[in-house]
Amino acid sequence: MFVSLKKGGRLRGCIGTIQGTESCVAEEIIQNAISAGLRDPRFDPVDKEELPALVYSVDVLGEPEPAGSFGDLDAERYGVIVRSDERCGLLLPNLPGVTTPREQVKIALGKAGIREDEPYSMERFEVVRHT
């Protein structure tokens, strides 16, 4: 489950987990929302004054399934998980500016610190997005 924060239509934070870590969905959403606002390394922590301007969305991930090739992916319909050894990267589907599976996988590989010439596996998943 991932929680995304947007301000003025622009991403302000996004944090989530592939597998749940809390005892219930509500607690998972709360913890990921706090982390998205305070611990996303791409952004400064959210200030109290920004809270009224934030728009929240929650992406509930479906069960991942193997994807053997780029042909099994669709950047609008499926998110992607890439894995190599202990490294793992995930990218949600239907993101602005990400239009092809190759772009999607490249971004996920970068997030995981996996080079494109290394062996890696791919999985795809669907999401239910709540805004």
Tab-separated table of N, CA, C and O in Angstrom:
chain	number	residue	atom	x	y	z
A	1	MET	N	0.841	-1.167	0.000
A	1	MET	CA	0.000	0.000	0.000
A	1	MET	C	0.895	1.241	0.000
A	1	MET	O	1.860	1.309	0.750
A	2	PHE	N	0.561	2.175	-0.854
A	2	PHE	CA	1.328	3.406	-0.970
A	2	PHE	C	0.428	4.605	-0.720
A	2	PHE	O	-0.720	4.620	-1.157
A	3	VAL	N	0.973	5.603	-0.042
A	3	VAL	CA	0.269	6.865	0.158
A	3	VAL	C	1.067	7.947	-0.561
A	3	VAL	O	2.276	8.081	-0.349
A	4	SER	N	0.385	8.683	-1.417
A	4	SER	CA	1.012	9.791	-2.156
A	4	SER	C	0.412	11.103	-1.687
A	4	SER	O	-0.798	11.198	-1.454
A	5	LEU	N	1.263	12.097	-1.571
A	5	LEU	CA	0.842	13.448	-1.216
A	5	LEU	C	1.143	14.354	-2.399
A	5	LEU	O	2.244	14.310	-2.947
A	6	LYS	N	0.154	15.154	-2.778
A	6	LYS	CA	0.368	16.120	-3.852
A	6	LYS	C	-0.034	17.495	-3.358
A	6	LYS	O	-0.962	17.643	-2.564
A	7	LYS	N	0.693	18.476	-3.868
A	7	LYS	CA	0.406	19.880	-3.547
A	7	LYS	C	0.427	20.633	-4.864
A	7	LYS	O	1.435	20.613	-5.574
A	8	GLY	N	-0.684	21.264	-5.189
A	8	GLY	CA	-0.760	21.981	-6.454
A	8	GLY	C	-0.569	21.068	-7.649
A	8	GLY	O	-0.010	21.484	-8.659
A	9	GLY	N	-0.989	19.824	-7.543
A	9	GLY	CA	-0.858	18.866	-8.633
A	9	GLY	C	0.506	18.223	-8.767
A	9	GLY	O	0.715	17.377	-9.629
A	10	ARG	N	1.449	18.613	-7.909
A	10	ARG	CA	2.810	18.060	-7.980
A	10	ARG	C	3.064	17.152	-6.791
A	10	ARG	O	2.618	17.427	-5.675
A	11	LEU	N	3.808	16.078	-7.045
A	11	LEU	CA	4.138	15.134	-5.986
A	11	LEU	C	4.883	15.837	-4.867
A	11	LEU	O	5.819	16.608	-5.106
A	12	ARG	N	4.464	15.563	-3.640
A	12	ARG	CA	5.096	16.168	-2.455
A	12	ARG	C	5.676	15.101	-1.531
A	12	ARG	O	6.448	15.370	-0.631
A	13	GLY	N	5.306	13.836	-1.775
A	13	GLY	CA	5.824	12.719	-1.003
A	13	GLY	C	5.078	11.457	-1.369
A	13	GLY	O	3.906	11.503	-1.722
A	14	CYS	N	5.770	10.327	-1.313
A	14	CYS	CA	5.136	9.039	-1.600
A	14	CYS	C	5.948	7.951	-0.918
A	14	CYS	O	7.147	7.824	-1.160
A	15	ILE	N	5.291	7.197	-0.056
A	15	ILE	CA	5.941	6.104	0.665
A	15	ILE	C	4.951	4.949	0.741
A	15	ILE	O	3.746	5.159	0.895
A	16	GLY	N	5.476	3.746	0.675
A	16	GLY	CA	4.605	2.591	0.810
A	16	GLY	C	5.370	1.319	1.057
A	16	GLY	O	6.591	1.318	1.195
A	17	THR	N	4.615	0.254	1.102
A	17	THR	CA	5.173	-1.072	1.357
A	17	THR	C	4.556	-2.066	0.378
A	17	THR	O	3.387	-1.943	0.011
A	18	ILE	N	5.362	-3.023	-0.038
A	18	ILE	CA	4.870	-4.070	-0.930
A	18	ILE	C	3.999	-5.039	-0.134
A	18	ILE	O	2.935	-5.433	-0.568
A	19	GLN	N	4.456	-5.406	1.035
A	19	GLN	CA	3.714	-6.266	1.947
A	19	GLN	C	3.353	-5.431	3.167
A	19	GLN	O	4.169	-4.646	3.646
A	20	GLY	N	2.165	-5.633	3.696
A	20	GLY	CA	1.741	-4.880	4.869
A	20	GLY	C	2.654	-5.119	6.064
A	20	GLY	O	3.185	-6.209	6.238
A	21	THR	N	2.834	-4.075	6.865
A	21	THR	CA	3.677	-4.180	8.058
A	21	THR	C	2.908	-3.890	9.344
A	21	THR	O	3.434	-4.091	10.425
A	22	GLU	N	1.681	-3.410	9.203
A	22	GLU	CA	0.876	-3.053	10.376
A	22	GLU	C	-0.234	-4.079	10.586
A	22	GLU	O	-0.511	-4.901	9.719
A	23	SER	N	-0.902	-3.992	11.731
A	23	SER	CA	-1.916	-4.980	12.092
A	23	SER	C	-3.230	-4.814	11.331
A	23	SER	O	-4.021	-5.745	11.256
A	24	CYS	N	-3.471	-3.626	10.762
A	24	CYS	CA	-4.703	-3.421	10.001
A	24	CYS	C	-4.459	-2.374	8.912
A	24	CYS	O	-3.483	-1.628	8.954
A	25	VAL	N	-5.363	-2.337	7.952
A	25	VAL	CA	-5.225	-1.423	6.814
A	25	VAL	C	-5.204	0.032	7.257
A	25	VAL	O	-4.399	0.833	6.762
A	26	ALA	N	-6.057	0.389	8.201
A	26	ALA	CA	-6.106	1.778	8.660
A	26	ALA	C	-4.767	2.214	9.231
A	26	ALA	O	-4.278	3.314	8.935
A	27	GLU	N	-4.160	1.371	10.044
A	27	GLU	CA	-2.857	1.704	10.635
A	27	GLU	C	-1.770	1.785	9.562
A	27	GLU	O	-0.884	2.641	9.618
A	28	GLU	N	-1.859	0.925	8.548
A	28	GLU	CA	-0.903	0.956	7.433
A	28	GLU	C	-1.000	2.292	6.694
A	28	GLU	O	0.012	2.917	6.359
A	29	ILE	N	-2.214	2.754	6.440
A	29	ILE	CA	-2.423	4.033	5.755
A	29	ILE	C	-1.858	5.178	6.598
A	29	ILE	O	-1.151	6.050	6.079
A	30	ILE	N	-2.145	5.175	7.876
A	30	ILE	CA	-1.668	6.242	8.767
A	30	ILE	C	-0.147	6.295	8.767
A	30	ILE	O	0.448	7.368	8.594
A	31	GLN	N	0.498	5.149	8.959
A	31	GLN	CA	1.959	5.123	9.023
A	31	GLN	C	2.595	5.543	7.693
A	31	GLN	O	3.581	6.274	7.670
A	32	ASN	N	2.029	5.079	6.574
A	32	ASN	CA	2.585	5.462	5.276
A	32	ASN	C	2.349	6.938	4.974
A	32	ASN	O	3.191	7.589	4.349
A	33	ALA	N	1.218	7.491	5.413
A	33	ALA	CA	0.962	8.920	5.214
A	33	ALA	C	1.957	9.762	6.009
A	33	ALA	O	2.503	10.753	5.499
A	34	ILE	N	2.222	9.364	7.237
A	34	ILE	CA	3.214	10.080	8.056
A	34	ILE	C	4.583	9.993	7.400
A	34	ILE	O	5.286	10.998	7.262
A	35	SER	N	4.959	8.799	6.958
A	35	SER	CA	6.264	8.625	6.309
A	35	SER	C	6.358	9.427	5.018
A	35	SER	O	7.400	10.023	4.719
A	36	ALA	N	5.281	9.452	4.236
A	36	ALA	CA	5.296	10.215	2.981
A	36	ALA	C	5.517	11.701	3.248
A	36	ALA	O	6.209	12.377	2.493
A	37	GLY	N	4.941	12.197	4.322
A	37	GLY	CA	5.085	13.612	4.651
A	37	GLY	C	6.393	13.973	5.315
A	37	GLY	O	6.879	15.092	5.180
A	38	LEU	N	6.995	13.022	6.006
A	38	LEU	CA	8.191	13.341	6.801
A	38	LEU	C	9.468	12.637	6.359
A	38	LEU	O	10.558	13.122	6.653
A	39	ARG	N	9.353	11.495	5.656
A	39	ARG	CA	10.550	10.677	5.429
A	39	ARG	C	10.871	10.354	3.977
A	39	ARG	O	11.776	9.575	3.717
A	40	ASP	N	10.140	10.922	3.025
A	40	ASP	CA	10.484	10.685	1.624
A	40	ASP	C	11.786	11.440	1.359
A	40	ASP	O	11.824	12.671	1.437
A	41	PRO	N	12.862	10.717	1.051
A	41	PRO	CA	14.175	11.377	0.914
A	41	PRO	C	14.259	12.358	-0.254
A	41	PRO	O	15.183	13.165	-0.312
A	42	ARG	N	13.301	12.334	-1.147
A	42	ARG	CA	13.318	13.246	-2.300
A	42	ARG	C	12.833	14.639	-1.959
A	42	ARG	O	13.014	15.572	-2.746
A	43	PHE	N	12.192	14.790	-0.783
A	43	PHE	CA	11.547	16.051	-0.439
A	43	PHE	C	11.883	16.459	0.987
A	43	PHE	O	12.149	15.615	1.837
A	44	ASP	N	11.809	17.762	1.245
A	44	ASP	CA	11.874	18.247	2.621
A	44	ASP	C	10.609	17.811	3.341
A	44	ASP	O	9.556	17.638	2.712
A	45	PRO	N	10.684	17.648	4.665
A	45	PRO	CA	9.462	17.285	5.406
A	45	PRO	C	8.354	18.321	5.206
A	45	PRO	O	8.612	19.515	5.049
A	46	VAL	N	7.125	17.844	5.212
A	46	VAL	CA	5.958	18.714	5.068
A	46	VAL	C	5.838	19.588	6.312
A	46	VAL	O	5.979	19.118	7.440
A	47	ASP	N	5.588	20.883	6.102
A	47	ASP	CA	5.344	21.813	7.210
A	47	ASP	C	3.866	21.787	7.591
A	47	ASP	O	2.998	21.528	6.752
A	48	LYS	N	3.590	22.114	8.837
A	48	LYS	CA	2.211	22.146	9.327
A	48	LYS	C	1.338	23.057	8.478
A	48	LYS	O	0.180	22.744	8.206
A	49	GLU	N	1.907	24.165	8.010
A	49	GLU	CA	1.137	25.118	7.215
A	49	GLU	C	0.717	24.546	5.861
A	49	GLU	O	-0.215	25.031	5.240
A	50	GLU	N	1.425	23.522	5.374
A	50	GLU	CA	1.111	22.925	4.075
A	50	GLU	C	-0.064	21.945	4.135
A	50	GLU	O	-0.664	21.639	3.105
A	51	LEU	N	-0.370	21.446	5.302
A	51	LEU	CA	-1.356	20.375	5.429
A	51	LEU	C	-2.688	20.663	4.734
A	51	LEU	O	-3.208	19.794	4.030
A	52	PRO	N	-3.274	21.856	4.864
A	52	PRO	CA	-4.564	22.096	4.186
A	52	PRO	C	-4.479	22.033	2.659
A	52	PRO	O	-5.486	21.788	1.996
A	53	ALA	N	-3.297	22.236	2.098
A	53	ALA	CA	-3.139	22.257	0.646
A	53	ALA	C	-2.820	20.881	0.054
A	53	ALA	O	-2.764	20.733	-1.168
A	54	LEU	N	-2.624	19.877	0.900
A	54	LEU	CA	-2.248	18.559	0.399
A	54	LEU	C	-3.463	17.749	-0.043
A	54	LEU	O	-4.522	17.802	0.564
A	55	VAL	N	-3.251	16.994	-1.115
A	55	VAL	CA	-4.236	16.030	-1.604
A	55	VAL	C	-3.605	14.658	-1.430
A	55	VAL	O	-2.474	14.428	-1.852
A	56	TYR	N	-4.332	13.763	-0.794
A	56	TYR	CA	-3.829	12.431	-0.479
A	56	TYR	C	-4.451	11.397	-1.410
A	56	TYR	O	-5.623	11.485	-1.742
A	57	SER	N	-3.661	10.402	-1.802
A	57	SER	CA	-4.219	9.240	-2.496
A	57	SER	C	-3.579	7.989	-1.902
A	57	SER	O	-2.434	8.006	-1.450
A	58	VAL	N	-4.353	6.929	-1.904
A	58	VAL	CA	-3.904	5.641	-1.374
A	58	VAL	C	-4.013	4.617	-2.488
A	58	VAL	O	-5.088	4.452	-3.087
A	59	ASP	N	-2.904	3.947	-2.779
A	59	ASP	CA	-2.882	2.886	-3.772
A	59	ASP	C	-2.778	1.554	-3.049
A	59	ASP	O	-1.780	1.291	-2.357
A	60	VAL	N	-3.812	0.733	-3.202
A	60	VAL	CA	-3.810	-0.607	-2.616
A	60	VAL	C	-3.324	-1.556	-3.703
A	60	VAL	O	-3.942	-1.666	-4.771
A	61	LEU	N	-2.200	-2.216	-3.438
A	61	LEU	CA	-1.571	-3.081	-4.427
A	61	LEU	C	-2.223	-4.456	-4.467
A	61	LEU	O	-2.497	-5.049	-3.422
A	62	GLY	N	-2.457	-4.933	-5.693
A	62	GLY	CA	-2.895	-6.306	-5.885
A	62	GLY	C	-1.708	-7.237	-5.740
A	62	GLY	O	-0.557	-6.806	-5.604
A	63	GLU	N	-1.987	-8.514	-5.776
A	63	GLU	CA	-0.935	-9.526	-5.631
A	63	GLU	C	0.020	-9.468	-6.829
A	63	GLU	O	-0.420	-9.531	-7.983
A	64	PRO	N	1.330	-9.331	-6.593
A	64	PRO	CA	2.286	-9.327	-7.710
A	64	PRO	C	2.307	-10.682	-8.425
A	64	PRO	O	2.122	-11.720	-7.798
A	65	GLU	N	2.522	-10.612	-9.747
A	65	GLU	CA	2.672	-11.830	-10.537
A	65	GLU	C	3.864	-11.654	-11.461
A	65	GLU	O	4.207	-10.534	-11.846
A	66	PRO	N	4.540	-12.758	-11.806
A	66	PRO	CA	5.725	-12.651	-12.661
A	66	PRO	C	5.408	-12.004	-14.002
A	66	PRO	O	4.335	-12.197	-14.570
A	67	ALA	N	6.352	-11.222	-14.483
A	67	ALA	CA	6.288	-10.634	-15.823
A	67	ALA	C	7.569	-11.051	-16.534
A	67	ALA	O	8.660	-10.651	-16.125
A	68	GLY	N	7.438	-11.856	-17.573
A	68	GLY	CA	8.614	-12.406	-18.236
A	68	GLY	C	9.255	-11.486	-19.257
A	68	GLY	O	10.407	-11.667	-19.625
A	69	SER	N	8.495	-10.477	-19.710
A	69	SER	CA	9.031	-9.575	-20.727
A	69	SER	C	8.289	-8.242	-20.656
A	69	SER	O	7.267	-8.118	-19.982
A	70	PHE	N	8.814	-7.271	-21.397
A	70	PHE	CA	8.153	-5.969	-21.457
A	70	PHE	C	6.743	-6.092	-22.033
A	70	PHE	O	5.866	-5.297	-21.726
A	71	GLY	N	6.519	-7.114	-22.872
A	71	GLY	CA	5.205	-7.337	-23.448
A	71	GLY	C	4.141	-7.690	-22.417
A	71	GLY	O	2.947	-7.538	-22.682
A	72	ASP	N	4.569	-8.157	-21.246
A	72	ASP	CA	3.635	-8.478	-20.163
A	72	ASP	C	3.251	-7.253	-19.344
A	72	ASP	O	2.433	-7.356	-18.430
A	73	LEU	N	3.877	-6.126	-19.631
A	73	LEU	CA	3.668	-4.918	-18.838
A	73	LEU	C	2.834	-3.908	-19.614
A	73	LEU	O	2.777	-3.937	-20.842
A	74	ASP	N	2.215	-3.007	-18.884
A	74	ASP	CA	1.458	-1.892	-19.443
A	74	ASP	C	1.572	-0.769	-18.416
A	74	ASP	O	1.069	-0.895	-17.302
A	75	ALA	N	2.271	0.299	-18.760
A	75	ALA	CA	2.592	1.364	-17.801
A	75	ALA	C	1.356	2.051	-17.225
A	75	ALA	O	1.427	2.636	-16.150
A	76	GLU	N	0.232	1.975	-17.920
A	76	GLU	CA	-0.996	2.573	-17.391
A	76	GLU	C	-1.752	1.609	-16.482
A	76	GLU	O	-2.335	2.028	-15.485
A	77	ARG	N	-1.738	0.346	-16.810
A	77	ARG	CA	-2.525	-0.638	-16.056
A	77	ARG	C	-1.773	-1.270	-14.891
A	77	ARG	O	-2.347	-1.491	-13.824
A	78	TYR	N	-0.499	-1.584	-15.098
A	78	TYR	CA	0.269	-2.326	-14.105
A	78	TYR	C	1.397	-1.494	-13.501
A	78	TYR	O	2.091	-0.771	-14.216
A	79	GLY	N	1.613	-1.687	-12.210
A	79	GLY	CA	2.844	-1.242	-11.595
A	79	GLY	C	3.886	-2.316	-11.821
A	79	GLY	O	3.566	-3.428	-12.251
A	80	VAL	N	5.134	-1.998	-11.534
A	80	VAL	CA	6.205	-2.965	-11.759
A	80	VAL	C	7.110	-3.039	-10.533
A	80	VAL	O	7.355	-2.028	-9.866
A	81	ILE	N	7.559	-4.255	-10.257
A	81	ILE	CA	8.559	-4.502	-9.215
A	81	ILE	C	9.732	-5.170	-9.902
A	81	ILE	O	9.547	-6.122	-10.672
A	82	VAL	N	10.928	-4.671	-9.652
A	82	VAL	CA	12.145	-5.303	-10.166
A	82	VAL	C	12.957	-5.788	-8.975
A	82	VAL	O	12.983	-5.146	-7.921
A	83	ARG	N	13.613	-6.942	-9.158
A	83	ARG	CA	14.398	-7.525	-8.067
A	83	ARG	C	15.706	-8.082	-8.616
A	83	ARG	O	15.730	-8.694	-9.686
A	84	SER	N	16.761	-7.889	-7.846
A	84	SER	CA	18.050	-8.509	-8.116
A	84	SER	C	18.722	-8.722	-6.771
A	84	SER	O	18.966	-7.759	-6.031
A	85	ASP	N	18.973	-9.966	-6.441
A	85	ASP	CA	19.495	-10.320	-5.115
A	85	ASP	C	18.568	-9.734	-4.044
A	85	ASP	O	17.381	-9.971	-4.094
A	86	GLU	N	19.090	-8.936	-3.151
A	86	GLU	CA	18.293	-8.352	-2.071
A	86	GLU	C	17.708	-6.991	-2.435
A	86	GLU	O	16.974	-6.405	-1.662
A	87	ARG	N	18.058	-6.489	-3.614
A	87	ARG	CA	17.578	-5.164	-4.024
A	87	ARG	C	16.229	-5.269	-4.719
A	87	ARG	O	15.982	-6.202	-5.463
A	88	CYS	N	15.404	-4.265	-4.450
A	88	CYS	CA	14.043	-4.288	-4.986
A	88	CYS	C	13.601	-2.849	-5.252
A	88	CYS	O	13.827	-1.968	-4.435
A	89	GLY	N	12.983	-2.623	-6.398
A	89	GLY	CA	12.435	-1.315	-6.718
A	89	GLY	C	11.022	-1.465	-7.241
A	89	GLY	O	10.699	-2.454	-7.902
A	90	LEU	N	10.190	-0.491	-6.953
A	90	LEU	CA	8.781	-0.533	-7.341
A	90	LEU	C	8.391	0.797	-7.952
A	90	LEU	O	8.834	1.852	-7.496
A	91	LEU	N	7.561	0.740	-8.975
A	91	LEU	CA	6.980	1.953	-9.547
A	91	LEU	C	5.495	1.699	-9.775
A	91	LEU	O	5.105	0.668	-10.340
A	92	LEU	N	4.692	2.629	-9.295
A	92	LEU	CA	3.241	2.529	-9.441
A	92	LEU	C	2.843	2.743	-10.900
A	92	LEU	O	3.590	3.353	-11.670
A	93	PRO	N	1.652	2.291	-11.290
A	93	PRO	CA	1.194	2.510	-12.662
A	93	PRO	C	0.582	3.886	-12.865
A	93	PRO	O	0.315	4.602	-11.903
A	94	ASN	N	0.396	4.212	-14.123
A	94	ASN	CA	-0.361	5.403	-14.521
A	94	ASN	C	0.192	6.686	-13.902
A	94	ASN	O	-0.544	7.478	-13.332
A	95	LEU	N	1.511	6.853	-14.029
A	95	LEU	CA	2.168	8.054	-13.521
A	95	LEU	C	2.395	9.041	-14.658
A	95	LEU	O	2.766	8.629	-15.764
A	96	PRO	N	2.205	10.322	-14.412
A	96	PRO	CA	2.446	11.318	-15.461
A	96	PRO	C	3.874	11.233	-15.994
A	96	PRO	O	4.833	11.120	-15.236
A	97	GLY	N	4.012	11.240	-17.317
A	97	GLY	CA	5.323	11.233	-17.949
A	97	GLY	C	5.929	9.856	-18.131
A	97	GLY	O	6.963	9.718	-18.774
A	98	VAL	N	5.322	8.826	-17.568
A	98	VAL	CA	5.825	7.458	-17.726
A	98	VAL	C	4.836	6.734	-18.633
A	98	VAL	O	3.756	6.333	-18.192
A	99	THR	N	5.214	6.582	-19.909
A	99	THR	CA	4.248	6.087	-20.889
A	99	THR	C	4.555	4.691	-21.424
A	99	THR	O	3.688	4.090	-22.056
A	100	THR	N	5.753	4.198	-21.199
A	100	THR	CA	6.097	2.877	-21.728
A	100	THR	C	6.620	1.972	-20.611
A	100	THR	O	7.180	2.455	-19.614
A	101	PRO	N	6.474	0.660	-20.798
A	101	PRO	CA	7.038	-0.262	-19.819
A	101	PRO	C	8.556	-0.119	-19.662
A	101	PRO	O	9.081	-0.244	-18.554
A	102	ARG	N	9.258	0.172	-20.735
A	102	ARG	CA	10.718	0.333	-20.623
A	102	ARG	C	11.078	1.506	-19.713
A	102	ARG	O	11.991	1.408	-18.908
A	103	GLU	N	10.362	2.625	-19.857
A	103	GLU	CA	10.596	3.772	-18.963
A	103	GLU	C	10.298	3.386	-17.523
A	103	GLU	O	11.048	3.725	-16.609
A	104	GLN	N	9.204	2.696	-17.333
A	104	GLN	CA	8.772	2.285	-16.002
A	104	GLN	C	9.831	1.392	-15.342
A	104	GLN	O	10.210	1.617	-14.185
A	105	VAL	N	10.316	0.395	-16.067
A	105	VAL	CA	11.327	-0.518	-15.522
A	105	VAL	C	12.631	0.223	-15.257
A	105	VAL	O	13.270	0.011	-14.223
A	106	LYS	N	13.023	1.102	-16.153
A	106	LYS	CA	14.266	1.867	-15.965
A	106	LYS	C	14.213	2.675	-14.672
A	106	LYS	O	15.179	2.717	-13.910
A	107	ILE	N	13.096	3.314	-14.406
A	107	ILE	CA	12.944	4.103	-13.178
A	107	ILE	C	12.994	3.193	-11.956
A	107	ILE	O	13.663	3.490	-10.965
A	108	ALA	N	12.284	2.059	-12.024
A	108	ALA	CA	12.275	1.119	-10.896
A	108	ALA	C	13.673	0.557	-10.638
A	108	ALA	O	14.093	0.417	-9.482
A	109	LEU	N	14.406	0.247	-11.699
A	109	LEU	CA	15.783	-0.230	-11.543
A	109	LEU	C	16.645	0.824	-10.848
A	109	LEU	O	17.425	0.508	-9.948
A	110	GLY	N	16.495	2.074	-11.267
A	110	GLY	CA	17.253	3.159	-10.641
A	110	GLY	C	16.937	3.303	-9.166
A	110	GLY	O	17.831	3.528	-8.343
A	111	LYS	N	15.663	3.168	-8.810
A	111	LYS	CA	15.269	3.275	-7.408
A	111	LYS	C	15.905	2.165	-6.574
A	111	LYS	O	16.216	2.361	-5.401
A	112	ALA	N	16.090	0.988	-7.196
A	112	ALA	CA	16.654	-0.159	-6.482
A	112	ALA	C	18.180	-0.193	-6.520
A	112	ALA	O	18.794	-1.007	-5.830
A	113	GLY	N	18.789	0.669	-7.329
A	113	GLY	CA	20.241	0.623	-7.480
A	113	GLY	C	20.700	-0.567	-8.302
A	113	GLY	O	21.799	-1.078	-8.131
A	114	ILE	N	19.841	-1.003	-9.231
A	114	ILE	CA	20.164	-2.119	-10.120
A	114	ILE	C	20.511	-1.545	-11.496
A	114	ILE	O	19.745	-0.759	-12.059
A	115	ARG	N	21.668	-1.933	-12.023
A	115	ARG	CA	22.048	-1.486	-13.364
A	115	ARG	C	21.223	-2.236	-14.409
A	115	ARG	O	20.841	-3.384	-14.209
A	116	GLU	N	20.979	-1.603	-15.531
A	116	GLU	CA	20.183	-2.225	-16.588
A	116	GLU	C	20.848	-3.460	-17.181
A	116	GLU	O	20.157	-4.333	-17.715
A	117	ASP	N	22.186	-3.555	-17.083
A	117	ASP	CA	22.879	-4.712	-17.645
A	117	ASP	C	23.028	-5.864	-16.643
A	117	ASP	O	23.583	-6.903	-16.974
A	118	GLU	N	22.506	-5.696	-15.427
A	118	GLU	CA	22.506	-6.775	-14.437
A	118	GLU	C	21.296	-7.669	-14.647
A	118	GLU	O	20.261	-7.202	-15.117
A	119	PRO	N	21.400	-8.931	-14.241
A	119	PRO	CA	20.197	-9.768	-14.288
A	119	PRO	C	19.189	-9.310	-13.228
A	119	PRO	O	19.575	-8.953	-12.114
A	120	TYR	N	17.934	-9.288	-13.605
A	120	TYR	CA	16.873	-8.913	-12.665
A	120	TYR	C	15.582	-9.586	-13.102
A	120	TYR	O	15.436	-9.995	-14.254
A	121	SER	N	14.675	-9.719	-12.170
A	121	SER	CA	13.353	-10.253	-12.480
A	121	SER	C	12.335	-9.124	-12.392
A	121	SER	O	12.578	-8.100	-11.743
A	122	MET	N	11.209	-9.332	-13.054
A	122	MET	CA	10.142	-8.329	-13.049
A	122	MET	C	8.844	-8.987	-12.583
A	122	MET	O	8.576	-10.144	-12.899
A	123	GLU	N	8.060	-8.197	-11.862
A	123	GLU	CA	6.716	-8.600	-11.489
A	123	GLU	C	5.792	-7.435	-11.818
A	123	GLU	O	6.215	-6.286	-11.829
A	124	ARG	N	4.549	-7.743	-12.056
A	124	ARG	CA	3.567	-6.694	-12.300
A	124	ARG	C	2.450	-6.834	-11.274
A	124	ARG	O	2.238	-7.906	-10.696
A	125	PHE	N	1.753	-5.735	-11.064
A	125	PHE	CA	0.627	-5.739	-10.136
A	125	PHE	C	-0.348	-4.638	-10.542
A	125	PHE	O	0.031	-3.659	-11.183
A	126	GLU	N	-1.597	-4.830	-10.191
A	126	GLU	CA	-2.601	-3.809	-10.406
A	126	GLU	C	-2.838	-3.082	-9.078
A	126	GLU	O	-2.492	-3.601	-8.021
A	127	VAL	N	-3.396	-1.899	-9.170
A	127	VAL	CA	-3.703	-1.144	-7.957
A	127	VAL	C	-5.152	-0.655	-8.002
A	127	VAL	O	-5.727	-0.478	-9.081
A	128	VAL	N	-5.686	-0.451	-6.831
A	128	VAL	CA	-6.929	0.285	-6.689
A	128	VAL	C	-6.531	1.599	-6.043
A	128	VAL	O	-5.982	1.615	-4.938
A	129	ARG	N	-6.758	2.684	-6.762
A	129	ARG	CA	-6.339	4.015	-6.298
A	129	ARG	C	-7.533	4.734	-5.690
A	129	ARG	O	-8.584	4.867	-6.285
A	130	HIS	N	-7.336	5.193	-4.451
A	130	HIS	CA	-8.356	5.962	-3.734
A	130	HIS	C	-7.849	7.385	-3.571
A	130	HIS	O	-6.775	7.593	-2.996
A	131	THR	N	-8.604	8.350	-4.089
A	131	THR	CA	-8.190	9.753	-3.951
A	131	THR	C	-9.239	10.546	-3.207
A	131	THR	O	-10.350	10.129	-3.029
